Tab-separated table of C-alpha atoms and ligand atoms in Angstrom:
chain	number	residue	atom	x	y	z
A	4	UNK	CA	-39.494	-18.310	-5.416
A	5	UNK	CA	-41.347	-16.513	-2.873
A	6	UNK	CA	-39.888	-15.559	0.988
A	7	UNK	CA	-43.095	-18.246	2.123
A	8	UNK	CA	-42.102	-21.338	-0.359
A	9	UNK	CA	-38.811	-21.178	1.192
A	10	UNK	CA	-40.063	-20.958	4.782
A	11	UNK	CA	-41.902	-23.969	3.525
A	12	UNK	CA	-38.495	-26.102	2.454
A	13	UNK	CA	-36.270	-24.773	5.806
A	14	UNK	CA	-37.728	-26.323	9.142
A	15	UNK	CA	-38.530	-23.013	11.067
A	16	UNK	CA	-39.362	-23.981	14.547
A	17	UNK	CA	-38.324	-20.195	16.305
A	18	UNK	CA	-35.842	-20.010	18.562
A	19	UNK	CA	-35.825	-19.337	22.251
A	20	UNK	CA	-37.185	-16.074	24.140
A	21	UNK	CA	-36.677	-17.224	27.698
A	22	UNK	CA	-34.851	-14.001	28.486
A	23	UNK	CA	-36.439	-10.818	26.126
A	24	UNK	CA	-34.194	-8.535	27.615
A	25	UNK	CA	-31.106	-10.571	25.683
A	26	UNK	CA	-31.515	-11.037	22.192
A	27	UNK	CA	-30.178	-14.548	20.709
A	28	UNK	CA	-28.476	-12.161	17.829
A	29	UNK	CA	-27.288	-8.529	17.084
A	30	UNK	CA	-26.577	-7.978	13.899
A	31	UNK	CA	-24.766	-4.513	13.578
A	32	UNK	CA	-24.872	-2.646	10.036
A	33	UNK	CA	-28.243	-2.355	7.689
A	34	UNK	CA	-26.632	-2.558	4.417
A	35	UNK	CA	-26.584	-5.507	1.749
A	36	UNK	CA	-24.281	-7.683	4.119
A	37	UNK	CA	-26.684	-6.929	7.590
A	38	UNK	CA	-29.750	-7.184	5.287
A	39	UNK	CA	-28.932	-10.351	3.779
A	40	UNK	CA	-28.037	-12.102	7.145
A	41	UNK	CA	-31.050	-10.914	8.443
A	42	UNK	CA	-33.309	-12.536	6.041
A	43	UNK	CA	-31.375	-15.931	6.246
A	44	UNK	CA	-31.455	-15.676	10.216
A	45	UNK	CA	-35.344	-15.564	9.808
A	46	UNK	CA	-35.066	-18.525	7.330
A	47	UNK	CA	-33.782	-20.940	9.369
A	48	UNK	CA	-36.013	-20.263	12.538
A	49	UNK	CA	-34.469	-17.636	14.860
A	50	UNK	CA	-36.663	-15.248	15.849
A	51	UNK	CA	-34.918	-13.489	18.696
A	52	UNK	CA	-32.694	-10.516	16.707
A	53	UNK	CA	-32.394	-7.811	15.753
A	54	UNK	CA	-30.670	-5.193	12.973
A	55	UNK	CA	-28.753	-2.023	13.676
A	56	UNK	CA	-27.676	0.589	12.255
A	57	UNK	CA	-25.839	3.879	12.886
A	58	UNK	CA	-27.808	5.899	10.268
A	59	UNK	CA	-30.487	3.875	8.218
A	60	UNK	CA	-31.212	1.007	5.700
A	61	UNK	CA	-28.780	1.354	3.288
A	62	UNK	CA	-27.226	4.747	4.083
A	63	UNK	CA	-23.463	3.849	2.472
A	64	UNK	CA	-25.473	2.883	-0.687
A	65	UNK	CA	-27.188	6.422	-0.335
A	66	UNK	CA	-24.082	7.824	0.090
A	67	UNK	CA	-22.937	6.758	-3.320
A	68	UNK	CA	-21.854	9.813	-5.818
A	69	UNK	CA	-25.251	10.652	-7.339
A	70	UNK	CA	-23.560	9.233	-10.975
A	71	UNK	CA	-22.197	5.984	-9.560
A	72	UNK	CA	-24.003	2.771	-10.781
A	73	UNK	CA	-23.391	-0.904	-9.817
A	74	UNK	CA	-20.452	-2.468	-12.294
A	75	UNK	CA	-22.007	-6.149	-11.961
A	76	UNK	CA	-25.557	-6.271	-13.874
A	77	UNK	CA	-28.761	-7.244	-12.477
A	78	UNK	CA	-30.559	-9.937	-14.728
A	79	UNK	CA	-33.828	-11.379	-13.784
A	80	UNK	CA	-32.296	-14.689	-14.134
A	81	UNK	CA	-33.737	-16.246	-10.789
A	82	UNK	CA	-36.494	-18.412	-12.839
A	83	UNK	CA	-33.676	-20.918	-13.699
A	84	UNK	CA	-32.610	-20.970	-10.465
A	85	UNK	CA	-29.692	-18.464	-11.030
A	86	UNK	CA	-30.171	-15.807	-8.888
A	87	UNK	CA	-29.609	-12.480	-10.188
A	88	UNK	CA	-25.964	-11.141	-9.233
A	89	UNK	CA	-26.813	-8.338	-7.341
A	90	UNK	CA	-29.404	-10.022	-4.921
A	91	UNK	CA	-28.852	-10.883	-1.473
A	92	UNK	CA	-31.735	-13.134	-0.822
A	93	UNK	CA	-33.198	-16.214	-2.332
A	94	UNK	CA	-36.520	-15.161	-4.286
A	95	UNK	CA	-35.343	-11.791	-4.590
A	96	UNK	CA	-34.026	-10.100	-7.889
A	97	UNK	CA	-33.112	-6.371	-8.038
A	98	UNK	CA	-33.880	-6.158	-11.941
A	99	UNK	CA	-37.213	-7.527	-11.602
A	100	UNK	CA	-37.848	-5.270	-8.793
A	101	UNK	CA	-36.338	-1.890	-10.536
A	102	UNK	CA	-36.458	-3.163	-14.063
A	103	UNK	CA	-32.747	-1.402	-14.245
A	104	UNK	CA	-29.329	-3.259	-14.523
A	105	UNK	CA	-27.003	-1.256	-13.030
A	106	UNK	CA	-29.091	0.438	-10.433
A	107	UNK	CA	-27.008	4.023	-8.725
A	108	UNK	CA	-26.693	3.765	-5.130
A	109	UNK	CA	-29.873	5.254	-4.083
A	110	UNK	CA	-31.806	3.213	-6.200
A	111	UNK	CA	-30.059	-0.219	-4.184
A	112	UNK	CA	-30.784	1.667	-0.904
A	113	UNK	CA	-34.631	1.571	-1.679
A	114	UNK	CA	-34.344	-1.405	-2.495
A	115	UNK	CA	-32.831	-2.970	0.952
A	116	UNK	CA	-35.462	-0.619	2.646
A	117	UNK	CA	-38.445	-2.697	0.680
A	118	UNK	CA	-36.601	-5.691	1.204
A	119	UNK	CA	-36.937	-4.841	4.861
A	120	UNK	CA	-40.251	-4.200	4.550
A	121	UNK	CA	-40.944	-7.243	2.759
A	122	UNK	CA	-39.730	-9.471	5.016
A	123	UNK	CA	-40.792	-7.939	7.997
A	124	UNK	CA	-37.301	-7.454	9.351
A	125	UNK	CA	-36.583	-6.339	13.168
A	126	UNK	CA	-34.730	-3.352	12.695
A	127	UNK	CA	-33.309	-0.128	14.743
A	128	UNK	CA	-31.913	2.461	12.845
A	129	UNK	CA	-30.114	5.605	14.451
A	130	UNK	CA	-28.239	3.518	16.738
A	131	UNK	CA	-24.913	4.011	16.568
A	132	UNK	CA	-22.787	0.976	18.091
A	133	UNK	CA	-19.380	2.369	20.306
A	134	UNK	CA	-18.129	-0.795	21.908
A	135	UNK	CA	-18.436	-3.913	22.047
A	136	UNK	CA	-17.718	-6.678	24.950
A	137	UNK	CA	-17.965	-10.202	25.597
A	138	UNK	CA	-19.019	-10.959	30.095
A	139	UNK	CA	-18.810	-14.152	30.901
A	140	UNK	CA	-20.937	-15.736	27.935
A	141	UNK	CA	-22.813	-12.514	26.497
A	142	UNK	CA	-21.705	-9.806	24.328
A	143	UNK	CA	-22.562	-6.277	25.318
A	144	UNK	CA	-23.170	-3.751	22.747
A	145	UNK	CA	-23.307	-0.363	23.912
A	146	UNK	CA	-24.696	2.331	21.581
A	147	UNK	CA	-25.189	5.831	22.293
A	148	UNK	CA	-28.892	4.927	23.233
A	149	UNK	CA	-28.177	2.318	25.337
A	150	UNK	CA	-26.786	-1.251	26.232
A	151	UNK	CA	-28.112	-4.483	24.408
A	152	UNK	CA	-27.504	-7.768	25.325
A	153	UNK	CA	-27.115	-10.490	22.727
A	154	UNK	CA	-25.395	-13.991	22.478
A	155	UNK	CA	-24.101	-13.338	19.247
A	156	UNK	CA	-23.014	-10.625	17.070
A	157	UNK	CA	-22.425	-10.216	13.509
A	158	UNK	CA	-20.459	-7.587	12.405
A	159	UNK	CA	-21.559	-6.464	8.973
A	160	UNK	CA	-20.645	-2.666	9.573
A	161	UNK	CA	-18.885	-2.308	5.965
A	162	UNK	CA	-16.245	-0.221	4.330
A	163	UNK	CA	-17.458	2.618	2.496
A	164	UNK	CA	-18.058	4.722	5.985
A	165	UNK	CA	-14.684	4.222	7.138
A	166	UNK	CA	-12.853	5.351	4.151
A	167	UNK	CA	-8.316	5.261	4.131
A	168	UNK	CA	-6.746	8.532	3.529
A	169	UNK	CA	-2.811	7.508	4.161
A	170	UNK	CA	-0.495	5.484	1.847
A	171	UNK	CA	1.493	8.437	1.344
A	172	UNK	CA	2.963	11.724	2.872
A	173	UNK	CA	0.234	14.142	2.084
A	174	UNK	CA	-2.666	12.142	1.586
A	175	UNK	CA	-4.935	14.044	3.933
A	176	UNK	CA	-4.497	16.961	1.828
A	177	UNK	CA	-6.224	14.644	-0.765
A	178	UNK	CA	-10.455	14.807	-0.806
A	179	UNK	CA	-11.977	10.737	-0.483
A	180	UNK	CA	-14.210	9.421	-3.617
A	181	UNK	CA	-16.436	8.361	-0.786
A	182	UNK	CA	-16.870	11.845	0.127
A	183	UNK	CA	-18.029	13.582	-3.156
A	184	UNK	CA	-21.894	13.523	-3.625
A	185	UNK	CA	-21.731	14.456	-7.452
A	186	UNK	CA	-19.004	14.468	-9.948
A	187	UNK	CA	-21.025	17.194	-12.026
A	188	UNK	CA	-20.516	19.700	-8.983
A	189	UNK	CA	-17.098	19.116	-8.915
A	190	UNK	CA	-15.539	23.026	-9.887
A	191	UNK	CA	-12.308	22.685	-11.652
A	192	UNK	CA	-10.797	21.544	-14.867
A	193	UNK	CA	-8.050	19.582	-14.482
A	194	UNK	CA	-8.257	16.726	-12.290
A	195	UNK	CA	-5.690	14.112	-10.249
A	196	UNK	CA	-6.896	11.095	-9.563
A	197	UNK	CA	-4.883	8.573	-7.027
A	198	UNK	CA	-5.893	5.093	-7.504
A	199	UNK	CA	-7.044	3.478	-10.713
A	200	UNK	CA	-9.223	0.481	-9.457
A	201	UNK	CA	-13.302	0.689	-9.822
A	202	UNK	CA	-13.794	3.878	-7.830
A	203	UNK	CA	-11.248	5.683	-10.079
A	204	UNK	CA	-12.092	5.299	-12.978
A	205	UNK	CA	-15.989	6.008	-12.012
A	206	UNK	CA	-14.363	8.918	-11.019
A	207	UNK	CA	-12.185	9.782	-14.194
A	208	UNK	CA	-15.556	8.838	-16.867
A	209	UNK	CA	-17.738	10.800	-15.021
A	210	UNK	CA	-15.673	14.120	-14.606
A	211	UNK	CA	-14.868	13.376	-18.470
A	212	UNK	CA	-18.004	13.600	-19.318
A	213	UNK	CA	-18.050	16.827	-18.005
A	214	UNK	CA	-15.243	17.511	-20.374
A	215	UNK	CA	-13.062	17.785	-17.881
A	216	UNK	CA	-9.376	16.426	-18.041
A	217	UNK	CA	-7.873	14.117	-15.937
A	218	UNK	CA	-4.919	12.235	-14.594
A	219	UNK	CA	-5.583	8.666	-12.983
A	220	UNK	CA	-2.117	7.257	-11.055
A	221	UNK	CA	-2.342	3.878	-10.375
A	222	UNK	CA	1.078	1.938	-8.402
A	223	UNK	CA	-0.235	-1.406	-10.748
A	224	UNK	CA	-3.240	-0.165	-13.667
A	225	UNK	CA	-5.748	-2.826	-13.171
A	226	UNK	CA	-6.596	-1.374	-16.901
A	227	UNK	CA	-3.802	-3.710	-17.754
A	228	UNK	CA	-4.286	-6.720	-15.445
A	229	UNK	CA	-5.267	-10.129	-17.315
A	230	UNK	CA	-6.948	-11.904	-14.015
A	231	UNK	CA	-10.627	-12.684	-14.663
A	232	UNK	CA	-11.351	-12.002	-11.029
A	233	UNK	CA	-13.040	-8.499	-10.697
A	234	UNK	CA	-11.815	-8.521	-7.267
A	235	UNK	CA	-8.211	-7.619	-8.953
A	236	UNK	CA	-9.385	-6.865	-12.807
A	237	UNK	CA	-11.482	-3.910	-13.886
A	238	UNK	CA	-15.007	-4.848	-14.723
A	239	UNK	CA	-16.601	-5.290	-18.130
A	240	UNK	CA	-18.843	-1.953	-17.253
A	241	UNK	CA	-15.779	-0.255	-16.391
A	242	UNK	CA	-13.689	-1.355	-19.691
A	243	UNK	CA	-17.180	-0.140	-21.876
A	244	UNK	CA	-16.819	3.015	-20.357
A	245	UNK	CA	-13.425	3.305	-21.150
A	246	UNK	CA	-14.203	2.919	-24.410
A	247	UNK	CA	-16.524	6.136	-24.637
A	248	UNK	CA	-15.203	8.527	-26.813
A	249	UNK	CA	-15.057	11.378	-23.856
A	250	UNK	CA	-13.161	9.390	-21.746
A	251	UNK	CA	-10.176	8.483	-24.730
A	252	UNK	CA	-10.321	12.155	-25.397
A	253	UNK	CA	-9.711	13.689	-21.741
A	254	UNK	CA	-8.149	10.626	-19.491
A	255	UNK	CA	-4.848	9.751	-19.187
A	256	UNK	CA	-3.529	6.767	-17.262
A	257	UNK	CA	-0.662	6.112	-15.326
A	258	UNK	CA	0.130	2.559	-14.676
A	259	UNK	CA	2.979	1.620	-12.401
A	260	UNK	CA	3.003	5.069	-11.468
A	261	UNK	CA	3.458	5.359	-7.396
A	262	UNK	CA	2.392	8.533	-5.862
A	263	UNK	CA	5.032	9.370	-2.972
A	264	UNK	CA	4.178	12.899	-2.202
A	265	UNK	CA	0.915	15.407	-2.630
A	266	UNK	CA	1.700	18.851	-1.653
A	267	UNK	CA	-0.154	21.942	-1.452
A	268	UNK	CA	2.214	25.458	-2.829
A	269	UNK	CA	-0.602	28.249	-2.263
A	270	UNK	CA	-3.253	27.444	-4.504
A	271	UNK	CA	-2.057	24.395	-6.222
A	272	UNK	CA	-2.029	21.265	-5.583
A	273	UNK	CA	1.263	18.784	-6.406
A	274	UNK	CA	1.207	15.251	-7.168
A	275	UNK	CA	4.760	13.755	-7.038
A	276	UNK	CA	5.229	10.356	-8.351
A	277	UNK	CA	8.015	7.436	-7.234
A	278	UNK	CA	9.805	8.471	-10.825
A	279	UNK	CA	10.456	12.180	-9.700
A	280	UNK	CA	7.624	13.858	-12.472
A	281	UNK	CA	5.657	16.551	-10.423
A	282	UNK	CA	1.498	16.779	-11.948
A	283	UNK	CA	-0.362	20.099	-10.424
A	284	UNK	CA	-3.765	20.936	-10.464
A	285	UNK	CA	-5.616	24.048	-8.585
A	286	UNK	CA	-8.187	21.211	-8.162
A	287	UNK	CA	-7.877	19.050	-4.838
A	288	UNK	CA	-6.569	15.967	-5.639
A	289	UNK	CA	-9.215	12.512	-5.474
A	290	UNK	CA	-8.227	9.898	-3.835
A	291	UNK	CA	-9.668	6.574	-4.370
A	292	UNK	CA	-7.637	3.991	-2.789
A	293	UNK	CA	-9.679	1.915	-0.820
A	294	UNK	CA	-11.178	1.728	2.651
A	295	UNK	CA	-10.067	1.200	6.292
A	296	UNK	CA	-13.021	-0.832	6.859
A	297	UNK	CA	-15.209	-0.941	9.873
A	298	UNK	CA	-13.880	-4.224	10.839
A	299	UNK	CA	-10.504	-1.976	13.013
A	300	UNK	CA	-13.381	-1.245	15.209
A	301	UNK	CA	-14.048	-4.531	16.119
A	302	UNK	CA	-10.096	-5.896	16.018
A	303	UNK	CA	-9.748	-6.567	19.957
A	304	UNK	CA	-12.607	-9.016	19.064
A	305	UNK	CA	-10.922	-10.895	16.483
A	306	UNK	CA	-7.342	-12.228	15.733
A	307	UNK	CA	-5.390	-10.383	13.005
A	308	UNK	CA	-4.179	-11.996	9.946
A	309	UNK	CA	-0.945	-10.507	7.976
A	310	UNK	CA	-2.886	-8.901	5.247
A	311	UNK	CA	-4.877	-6.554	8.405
A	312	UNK	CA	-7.868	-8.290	7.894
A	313	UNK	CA	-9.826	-10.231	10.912
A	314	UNK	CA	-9.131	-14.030	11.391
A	315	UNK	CA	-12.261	-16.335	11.334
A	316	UNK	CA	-12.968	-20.126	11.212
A	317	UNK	CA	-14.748	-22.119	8.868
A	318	UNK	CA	-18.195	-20.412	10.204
A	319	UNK	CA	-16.840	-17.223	9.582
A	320	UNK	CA	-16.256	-16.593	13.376
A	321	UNK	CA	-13.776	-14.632	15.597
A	322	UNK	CA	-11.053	-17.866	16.334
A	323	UNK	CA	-10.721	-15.887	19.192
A	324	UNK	CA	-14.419	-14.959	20.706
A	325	UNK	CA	-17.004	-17.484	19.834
A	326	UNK	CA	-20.353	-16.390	19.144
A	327	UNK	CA	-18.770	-12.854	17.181
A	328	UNK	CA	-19.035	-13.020	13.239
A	329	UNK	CA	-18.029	-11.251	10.325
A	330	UNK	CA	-20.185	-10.967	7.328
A	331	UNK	CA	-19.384	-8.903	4.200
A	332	UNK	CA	-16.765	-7.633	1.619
A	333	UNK	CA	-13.944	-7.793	4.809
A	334	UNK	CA	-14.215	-12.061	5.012
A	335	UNK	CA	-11.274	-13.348	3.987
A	336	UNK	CA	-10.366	-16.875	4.079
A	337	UNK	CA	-7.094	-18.038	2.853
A	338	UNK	CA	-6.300	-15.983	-0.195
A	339	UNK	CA	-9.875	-15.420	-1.056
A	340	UNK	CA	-11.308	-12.407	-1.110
A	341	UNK	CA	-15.358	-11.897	-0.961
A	342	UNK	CA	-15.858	-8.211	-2.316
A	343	UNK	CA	-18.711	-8.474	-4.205
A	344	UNK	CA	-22.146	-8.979	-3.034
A	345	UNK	CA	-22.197	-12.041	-5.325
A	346	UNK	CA	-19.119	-13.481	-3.682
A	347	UNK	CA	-19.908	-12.663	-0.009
A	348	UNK	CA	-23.599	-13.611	-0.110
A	349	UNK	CA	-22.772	-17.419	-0.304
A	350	UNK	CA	-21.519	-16.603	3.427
A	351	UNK	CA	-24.684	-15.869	5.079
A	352	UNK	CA	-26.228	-18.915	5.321
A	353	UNK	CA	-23.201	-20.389	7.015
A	354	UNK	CA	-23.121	-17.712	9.400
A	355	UNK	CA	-26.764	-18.473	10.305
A	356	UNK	CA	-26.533	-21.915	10.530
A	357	UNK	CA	-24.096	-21.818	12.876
A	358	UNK	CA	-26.042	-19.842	15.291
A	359	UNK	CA	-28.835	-21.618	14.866
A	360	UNK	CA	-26.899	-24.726	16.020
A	361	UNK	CA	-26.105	-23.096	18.939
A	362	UNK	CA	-29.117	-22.294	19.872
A	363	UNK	CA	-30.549	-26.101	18.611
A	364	UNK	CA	-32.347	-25.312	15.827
A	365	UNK	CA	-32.303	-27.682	13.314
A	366	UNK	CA	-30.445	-26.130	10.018
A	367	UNK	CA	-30.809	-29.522	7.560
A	368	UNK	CA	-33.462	-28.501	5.162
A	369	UNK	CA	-32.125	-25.292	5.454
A	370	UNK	CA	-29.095	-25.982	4.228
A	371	UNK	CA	-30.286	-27.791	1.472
A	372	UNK	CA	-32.374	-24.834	0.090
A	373	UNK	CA	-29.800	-22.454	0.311
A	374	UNK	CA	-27.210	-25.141	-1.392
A	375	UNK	CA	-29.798	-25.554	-4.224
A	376	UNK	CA	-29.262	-21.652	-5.002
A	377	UNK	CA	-25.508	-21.652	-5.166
A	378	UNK	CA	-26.027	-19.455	-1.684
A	379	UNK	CA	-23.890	-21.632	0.819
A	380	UNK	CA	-20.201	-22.265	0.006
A	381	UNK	CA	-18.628	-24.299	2.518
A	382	UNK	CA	-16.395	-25.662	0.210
A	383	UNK	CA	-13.490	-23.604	-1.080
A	384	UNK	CA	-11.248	-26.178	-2.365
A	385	UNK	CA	-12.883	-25.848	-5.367
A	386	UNK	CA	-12.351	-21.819	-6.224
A	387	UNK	CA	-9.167	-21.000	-7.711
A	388	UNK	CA	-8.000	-17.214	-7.187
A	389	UNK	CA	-9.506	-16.407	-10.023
A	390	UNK	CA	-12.793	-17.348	-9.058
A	391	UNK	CA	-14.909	-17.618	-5.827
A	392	UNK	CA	-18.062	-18.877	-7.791
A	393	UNK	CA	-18.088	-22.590	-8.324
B	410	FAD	C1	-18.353	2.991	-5.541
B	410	FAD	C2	-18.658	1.552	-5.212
B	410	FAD	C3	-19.233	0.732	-6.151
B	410	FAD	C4	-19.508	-0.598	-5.849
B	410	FAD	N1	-20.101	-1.378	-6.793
B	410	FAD	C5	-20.407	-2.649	-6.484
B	410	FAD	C6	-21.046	-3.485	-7.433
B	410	FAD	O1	-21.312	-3.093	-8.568
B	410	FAD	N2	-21.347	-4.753	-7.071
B	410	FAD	C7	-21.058	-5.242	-5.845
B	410	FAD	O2	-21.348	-6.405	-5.574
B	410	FAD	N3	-20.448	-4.474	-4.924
B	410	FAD	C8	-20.127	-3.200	-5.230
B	410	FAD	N4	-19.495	-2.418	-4.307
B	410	FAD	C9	-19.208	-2.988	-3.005
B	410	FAD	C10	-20.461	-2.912	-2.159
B	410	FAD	O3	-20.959	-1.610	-2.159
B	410	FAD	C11	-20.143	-3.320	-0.775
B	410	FAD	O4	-19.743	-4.655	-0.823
B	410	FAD	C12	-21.348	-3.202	0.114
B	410	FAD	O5	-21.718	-1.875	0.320
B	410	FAD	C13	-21.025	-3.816	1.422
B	410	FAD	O6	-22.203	-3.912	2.119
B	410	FAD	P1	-22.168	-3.925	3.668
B	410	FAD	O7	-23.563	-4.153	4.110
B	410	FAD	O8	-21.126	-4.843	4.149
B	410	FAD	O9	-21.680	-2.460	4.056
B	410	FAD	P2	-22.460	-1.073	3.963
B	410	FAD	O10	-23.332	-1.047	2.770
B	410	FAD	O11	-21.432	-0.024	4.149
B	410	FAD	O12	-23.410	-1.123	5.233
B	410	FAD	C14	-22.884	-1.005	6.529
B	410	FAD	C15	-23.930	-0.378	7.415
B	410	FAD	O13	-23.387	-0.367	8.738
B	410	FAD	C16	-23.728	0.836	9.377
B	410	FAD	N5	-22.706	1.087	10.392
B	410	FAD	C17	-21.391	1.343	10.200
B	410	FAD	N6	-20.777	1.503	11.371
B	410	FAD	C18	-21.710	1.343	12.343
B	410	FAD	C19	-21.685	1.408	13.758
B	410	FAD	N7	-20.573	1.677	14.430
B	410	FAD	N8	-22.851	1.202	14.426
B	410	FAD	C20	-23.999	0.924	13.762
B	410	FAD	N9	-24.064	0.860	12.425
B	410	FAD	C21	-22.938	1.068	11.718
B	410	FAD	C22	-23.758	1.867	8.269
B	410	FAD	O14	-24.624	2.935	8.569
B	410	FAD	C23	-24.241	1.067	7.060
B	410	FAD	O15	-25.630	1.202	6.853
B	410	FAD	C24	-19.198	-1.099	-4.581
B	410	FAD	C25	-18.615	-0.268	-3.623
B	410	FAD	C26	-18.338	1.050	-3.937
B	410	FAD	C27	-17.708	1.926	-2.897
């Protein structure tokens, strides 16, 4: 389906510009999560936003190590109205588009640029947002080029540029996955790896295909876990890769295996695990264990649940400052947890709609086409934890 059939099926009758000076949305991060909510913004009528970004369209993709591919597959299965798992739009299908399945990084950063293009989305790029506060019934974002003015915000500023380095004493000593720009100019032989999840083991094939040897410490081993979800299990991609005769030659994994201490004794590095065994390596240990998240920057704008991550209601809004939303891998709603772009996408639409309602747009036939497409779940009674797709 083409961008126009579906303007054709969603009533788009534009939203309000009485005031051009305040924008009826901000939506603050140009990746797949500020990309996406753009497009379904458009689709159900408001005109009045715009995207921003720090850096530009797709940067933390960019960022990617050069080696690093998607784990879920693109399939150009959108002509039986199953849209292809990495796309963030109705219509749109990153394998027909690239004619590869597991694009890198850069590859899905082009491709949110031509989306942007495509669509002819409202974006600033180089605009880097420090604050954020709500007068009276307007939000003011100020960015180091200026103040903007908008009635709603949707915070879709990611995870991958505000990457964790604590968990244990020592862990600054430690050099972030999210900081490496290729494995193959990595120097060194013999390599520590904290954290055993997706990013580690990327990590762990790639440097062993270098024939280089490494150590992955994991405090669980999702190599072992038997939970479908790939929000907790390794993916099939990752598992395949495990398989490759490099990787059974010059990994070793550590399940259960907590790291308590990394020290530095003149040139070498020490890795000291909750079991008292000491690993070295002249080679600065990796860490990949996750992501702060952007969503601490926004935390006076949201309530906190116990797991750190920001409360919102059923329309993925602050419970605390109406008219601020979350879109992305940090939603959360009960123990759900919307990771992947497959997961989190089904959240745009209800984001949108709800704006649009507030600025009295109508959202029926809307809704409609985006249920049609599996892209608006409002109703999570029916996903176990095993599975957010229903
Ligand atoms: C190694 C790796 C592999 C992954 N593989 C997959 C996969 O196979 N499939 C999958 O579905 N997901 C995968 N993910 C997860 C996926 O990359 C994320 O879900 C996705 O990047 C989130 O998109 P986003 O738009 O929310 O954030 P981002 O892509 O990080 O975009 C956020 C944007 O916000 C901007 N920004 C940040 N702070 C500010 C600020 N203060 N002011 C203005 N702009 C700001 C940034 O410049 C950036 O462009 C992977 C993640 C990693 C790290």
């Amino acid at each position: 389906m083409a961008a126009s059939d579906l303007d054709a099926q969603a009533n788009i009758t534009g939203s309000s510009k009485e005031d051009d000076a305040t924008y009826d949305a901000i939506v603050v991060g140009a990746g797949a999560s500020g990309i996406g909510v753009g497009i379904t913004l458009q689709h159900v009528g408001i005109e009045n936003f715009l995207i921003i970004d720090r850096d530009t369209v797709g940067a933390s993709f960019a960022a990617w190590p050069a080696e690093t591919r998607f784990i879920t597959p693109s399939f150009p299965s959108n002509s039986i109205g199953m849209l292809d798992l990495n796309s963030i739009a109705i219509g749109v299908s990153p394998a027909y588009n690239m004619r590869v399945e597991h694009p890198t990084g850069a590859e899905y950063a082009t491709h949110l640029q031509n989306l942007v293009k495509y669509f002819e989305l409202p974006i600033q790029e180089k605009t880097n947002v420090t604050s954020i506060e709500k007068h009276d019934d307007l939000f003011a974002i100020e960015t180091e080029n200026g103040v903007i003015h908008a009635k709603n915000v949707v915070w879709s500023a990611g995870e991958y540029q505000y990457p964790s380095l604590s968990g244990f004493s020592g862990a600054e000593l430690c050099r972030h996955t999210a900081t490496v720009d290729s494995y193959s100019q990595l120097e060194g032989d013999n390599f520590l790896i904290i954290g055993g999840y997706e990013s580690g083991i990327d990590a762990a094939y790639h440097l062993a295909k270098n024939d280089k040897k490494v150590s992955v410490f994991d405090m669980e081993g999702p190599w072992e876990s038997e939970s479908s979800d790939p929000s907790v299990a390794l993916s099939t991609y990752s598992f395949e890769r495990m398989r490759h005769e490099k990787f059974e030659e010059n990994v070793s994994l550590h399940a259960h295996s907590i790291v308590t201490l990394v020290n530095q004794v003149n040139d070498t590095y020490q890795v000291i695990t909750g079991d008292g065994q000491t690993f070295t390596s002249e080679v600065q240990p990796l860490f990949a264990g996750g992501f702060d998240g952007s969503h601490k920057f926004v935390s006076h704008l949201f309530n906190t649940r116990d797991d750190g991550f920001p409360e919102i209601n059923e329309n993925d809004e602050s419970t605390i400052m109406p008219g601020m939303y979350l879109a992305g891998p940090s939603v959360r709603h009960d123990g759900h947890i919307f990771c992947f772009i497959f997961k989190y996408r089904q959240r745009f639409a209800i984001v949108a709609k709800s704006i649009a309602e507030s600025l009295g747009l109508e959202t029926e036939d809307f809704v409609a086409a985006y249920k049609s497409w599996g892209m608006y779940l409002d109703d999570l009674s029916c996903c176990g934890q095993e599975c957010l797709i229903c």
